[in-house]
């Protein structure tokens, strides 16, 4: 790994966030798994959701999902979901840190778990076609770039939330016919991760609406507290159906692509 990559990992390892004291209901996790790219940057493994999914079809997301009774922790949730969705084995990557929770559009409290692909992993994606139609990487630095980036303010439960869109092409002068925009929840999570790992001083994108925070709490902490105190999480929990287990069916091997000049890359 390069010095720059090691510095990013070190910043993330040293990061601490406000303690998670939220109710053990409607919880989930996503995995931000880094893989070194030929360019020397750290790539983030992303997926394109299958077109047949009922919610958010054909959208870019991080591997992840709802916490299951079999999960000992949210780290276990993220690792399990990554294995189910893209065939990434727990032995192929190493835990780095946990970021503060975010809230999904369906009011799921989702915790980002950060990991690093092991040098000897020899990872080749094996996707669950019921959920994933493509696997690719983008450099983490993409989410600090204003190139093809836009944002809009949305009012959600009385709070102003910034909806970020990273459009295509992601990198100037690089043509890739299979690029996908990164928006909403996934964009917000990766922007936050980039601010921590690369450094906020180089970020010219406003992550959240300005608000007073205390005791290390984030904007998301304040928002989650608002949702919990409103009783909406409990109402959603009562209405939710028992989640179904995912299919173990997987397709053949896929090549993990990155969006540098060498578009096909094995990691």
Coordinates of C-alpha atoms in Angstrom, one line a residue:
X1 CA 0.0 0.0 0.0
X2 CA 1.1 3.6 -0.6
X3 CA 1.8 6.2 2.0
X4 CA -1.4 8.0 1.0
X5 CA -3.5 4.9 1.4
X6 CA -1.9 4.1 4.8
X7 CA -2.7 7.7 6.0
X8 CA -6.3 7.3 5.0
X9 CA -6.6 4.0 6.9
X10 CA -4.9 5.5 10.0
X11 CA -7.3 8.5 10.1
X12 CA -10.2 6.1 9.9
X13 CA -8.8 3.8 12.6
X14 CA -8.3 6.8 14.9
X15 CA -11.8 8.2 14.3
X16 CA -14.3 8.0 17.2
X17 CA -17.9 8.9 17.0
X18 CA -20.7 9.4 19.6
X19 CA -21.7 6.2 21.4
X20 CA -24.5 4.3 19.7
X21 CA -27.3 4.1 22.3
X22 CA -30.2 3.8 19.9
X23 CA -33.0 1.2 20.3
X24 CA -32.2 -2.3 19.0
X25 CA -34.9 -2.1 16.4
X26 CA -34.9 -1.4 12.7
X27 CA -31.1 -1.7 12.6
X28 CA -28.9 -2.5 9.6
X29 CA -25.3 -2.1 8.4
X30 CA -23.5 -1.4 5.1
X31 CA -19.9 -2.3 4.3
X32 CA -17.4 0.2 3.0
X33 CA -14.7 -2.2 1.8
X34 CA -11.5 -0.6 0.4
X35 CA -9.4 -2.2 -2.3
X36 CA -6.2 -0.6 -3.6
X37 CA -6.5 0.6 -7.3
X38 CA -3.7 0.6 -9.9
X39 CA -3.7 4.4 -9.8
X40 CA -2.6 4.3 -6.1
X41 CA -5.9 5.4 -4.8
X42 CA -8.2 3.5 -2.4
X43 CA -11.2 2.2 -4.2
X44 CA -14.6 1.5 -2.6
X45 CA -16.5 -1.6 -3.6
X46 CA -20.0 -0.7 -4.8
X47 CA -22.9 -2.7 -6.3
X48 CA -25.7 -2.0 -8.7
X49 CA -29.0 -3.2 -7.4
X50 CA -30.9 -5.7 -9.6
X51 CA -33.6 -4.3 -11.8
X52 CA -36.1 -6.8 -10.3
X53 CA -35.9 -5.5 -6.8
X54 CA -39.0 -3.9 -5.3
X55 CA -37.2 -1.0 -3.7
X56 CA -34.5 1.1 -5.3
X57 CA -33.9 -1.0 -8.4
X58 CA -30.9 -0.1 -10.6
X59 CA -29.4 2.1 -7.9
X60 CA -25.8 2.1 -6.7
X61 CA -25.4 1.0 -3.1
X62 CA -22.9 -0.4 -0.7
X63 CA -23.3 -4.1 0.3
X64 CA -25.5 -4.4 3.3
X65 CA -28.9 -4.9 4.8
X66 CA -31.0 -5.4 7.9
X67 CA -29.5 -7.0 11.0
X68 CA -30.5 -10.6 11.5
X69 CA -31.0 -12.6 14.7
X70 CA -27.9 -14.6 13.9
X71 CA -25.7 -11.5 13.8
X72 CA -23.6 -11.0 17.0
X73 CA -23.0 -7.4 16.0
X74 CA -23.5 -4.8 13.3
X75 CA -20.0 -5.7 12.1
X76 CA -21.2 -9.3 11.6
X77 CA -24.3 -7.9 9.7
X78 CA -22.1 -6.0 7.2
X79 CA -19.7 -8.9 6.7
X80 CA -22.6 -11.4 6.3
X81 CA -24.4 -9.2 3.8
X82 CA -21.3 -8.7 1.7
X83 CA -20.7 -12.5 1.6
X84 CA -24.4 -13.1 0.6
X85 CA -24.5 -10.3 -2.1
X86 CA -21.1 -10.4 -3.7
X87 CA -19.3 -13.5 -2.3
X88 CA -16.8 -11.5 -0.2
X89 CA -15.6 -13.9 2.5
X90 CA -14.9 -12.6 6.0
X91 CA -11.4 -14.0 5.7
X92 CA -10.7 -11.8 2.7
X93 CA -11.0 -8.4 4.4
X94 CA -10.2 -6.9 7.8
X95 CA -12.3 -4.6 10.0
X96 CA -11.0 -1.0 10.3
X97 CA -13.7 1.1 12.1
X98 CA -17.3 1.9 12.6
X99 CA -18.9 5.2 11.5
X100 CA -21.9 6.9 13.1
X101 CA -25.3 5.6 12.0
X102 CA -27.3 7.1 9.1
X103 CA -31.0 6.9 8.4
X104 CA -32.3 5.2 5.2
X105 CA -35.4 6.4 3.3
X106 CA -37.4 3.6 5.0
X107 CA -36.3 4.7 8.5
X108 CA -33.8 2.0 9.0
X109 CA -30.9 3.0 11.3
X110 CA -27.9 1.9 9.2
X111 CA -24.3 1.8 10.6
X112 CA -21.4 2.0 8.1
X113 CA -18.7 -0.6 8.8
X114 CA -15.3 0.1 7.2
X115 CA -12.9 -2.7 6.2
X116 CA -9.8 -3.2 4.0
X117 CA -9.3 -6.0 1.4
X118 CA -6.5 -8.3 2.5
X119 CA -3.4 -8.2 0.3
X120 CA -3.7 -12.0 -0.4
X121 CA -7.5 -12.0 -0.9
X122 CA -7.5 -12.7 -4.6
X123 CA -11.2 -11.6 -4.6
X124 CA -13.4 -12.2 -7.6
X125 CA -17.1 -11.2 -7.1
X126 CA -19.7 -13.9 -7.2
X127 CA -23.0 -12.0 -7.1
X128 CA -26.4 -13.0 -5.9
X129 CA -28.4 -12.2 -9.1
X130 CA -31.6 -11.7 -7.2
X131 CA -30.0 -8.6 -5.6
X132 CA -27.0 -7.4 -7.6
X133 CA -26.5 -6.9 -11.3
X134 CA -23.0 -5.4 -11.2
X135 CA -19.9 -4.8 -9.0
X136 CA -17.4 -2.1 -9.4
X137 CA -15.1 0.3 -7.6
X138 CA -14.8 4.1 -7.3
X139 CA -11.9 6.0 -5.7
X140 CA -12.8 7.4 -2.3
X141 CA -11.5 10.8 -3.4
X142 CA -14.4 10.9 -5.9
X143 CA -16.7 11.9 -3.1
X144 CA -14.7 15.0 -2.3
X145 CA -14.8 16.2 -5.9
X146 CA -17.3 18.8 -7.1
X147 CA -16.9 17.4 -10.7
X148 CA -20.4 16.4 -11.9
X149 CA -21.7 16.9 -8.4
X150 CA -25.0 18.5 -7.4
X151 CA -27.0 18.8 -4.2
X152 CA -30.4 19.9 -3.1
X153 CA -31.9 20.7 0.3
X154 CA -34.8 18.4 1.2
X155 CA -37.1 18.8 4.3
X156 CA -37.5 15.5 6.1
X157 CA -39.2 15.2 9.5
X158 CA -38.6 18.8 10.1
X159 CA -34.9 18.7 9.3
X160 CA -33.0 19.9 6.3
X161 CA -31.2 17.1 4.6
X162 CA -28.7 17.5 1.8
X163 CA -29.3 15.1 -1.1
X164 CA -26.0 14.6 -3.0
X165 CA -25.7 13.3 -6.5
X166 CA -22.4 12.3 -8.1
X167 CA -23.1 12.1 -11.8
X168 CA -21.3 10.4 -14.7
X169 CA -18.7 10.4 -15.9
X170 CA -17.1 10.3 -12.5
X171 CA -13.6 11.1 -13.7
X172 CA -12.8 13.7 -16.4
X173 CA -11.6 12.4 -19.7
X174 CA -12.3 8.8 -18.8
X175 CA -15.0 7.1 -21.0
X176 CA -16.8 4.2 -19.5
X177 CA -20.2 3.2 -20.9
X178 CA -21.1 1.3 -17.7
X179 CA -20.9 4.0 -15.2
X180 CA -23.7 4.8 -12.8
X181 CA -24.5 7.8 -10.7
X182 CA -24.2 7.6 -6.9
X183 CA -27.0 9.4 -5.0
X184 CA -28.8 9.9 -1.8
X185 CA -28.0 7.6 1.2
X186 CA -25.0 6.0 -0.4
X187 CA -23.6 9.3 -1.5
X188 CA -24.0 10.8 2.0
X189 CA -22.2 7.8 3.7
X190 CA -19.3 7.9 1.3
X191 CA -18.9 11.7 1.5
X192 CA -18.8 11.4 5.3
X193 CA -16.2 8.6 5.0
X194 CA -14.1 10.6 2.6
X195 CA -14.1 13.7 4.9
X196 CA -12.8 11.6 7.8
X197 CA -10.3 9.5 5.8
X198 CA -8.9 12.1 3.4
X199 CA -9.5 15.2 5.5
X200 CA -12.2 17.8 5.7
X201 CA -9.7 20.6 4.8
X202 CA -9.7 19.5 1.2
X203 CA -13.5 19.1 1.0
X204 CA -15.4 21.9 -0.7
X205 CA -18.7 20.1 -0.5
X206 CA -21.0 20.9 2.4
X207 CA -21.8 17.6 4.0
X208 CA -24.8 18.6 6.2
X209 CA -26.9 21.6 6.9
X210 CA -25.2 23.8 9.5
X211 CA -26.5 23.0 12.9
X212 CA -25.4 23.2 16.5
X213 CA -24.0 19.9 17.8
X214 CA -22.6 18.9 21.2
X215 CA -20.6 16.1 22.8
X216 CA -19.3 14.9 19.5
X217 CA -22.8 14.3 18.1
X218 CA -23.3 14.5 14.3
X219 CA -26.2 15.9 12.4
X220 CA -27.4 12.3 11.9
X221 CA -27.2 11.7 15.6
X222 CA -29.6 14.6 16.2
X223 CA -31.9 13.5 13.4
X224 CA -32.0 9.9 14.7
X225 CA -32.8 11.1 18.2
X226 CA -35.7 13.2 16.7
X227 CA -37.1 10.1 14.9
X228 CA -36.8 7.9 18.0
X229 CA -38.5 10.4 20.3
X230 CA -41.3 10.8 17.8
X231 CA -42.2 7.1 18.2
X232 CA -42.0 6.6 14.4
X233 CA -39.5 3.8 14.7
X234 CA -41.8 1.8 17.0
X235 CA -44.7 2.3 14.6
X236 CA -42.6 1.1 11.7
X237 CA -41.4 -1.9 13.6
X238 CA -45.0 -2.9 14.4
X239 CA -46.0 -2.7 10.8
X240 CA -42.9 -4.4 9.4
X241 CA -43.1 -8.0 8.2
X242 CA -40.7 -10.7 9.2
X243 CA -37.7 -10.4 6.8
X244 CA -37.2 -13.3 4.4
X245 CA -33.8 -15.0 4.1
X246 CA -31.9 -14.2 0.9
X247 CA -31.4 -16.7 -1.8
X248 CA -28.0 -18.4 -1.8
X249 CA -28.1 -18.6 -5.6
X250 CA -25.2 -17.0 -7.3
X251 CA -24.1 -16.5 -10.8
X252 CA -20.6 -17.1 -12.3
X253 CA -17.6 -15.0 -11.7
X254 CA -17.6 -11.3 -12.3
X255 CA -14.7 -9.0 -12.9
X256 CA -14.5 -6.2 -10.5
X257 CA -14.2 -3.0 -12.5
X258 CA -12.7 0.3 -11.4
X259 CA -13.3 3.7 -13.1
X260 CA -9.7 4.6 -14.0
X261 CA -8.2 4.2 -17.5
X262 CA -7.8 0.5 -16.9
X263 CA -11.5 -0.4 -16.5
X264 CA -11.1 -4.1 -15.8
X265 CA -9.2 -4.8 -12.6
X266 CA -8.9 -7.9 -10.5
X267 CA -8.2 -7.3 -6.8

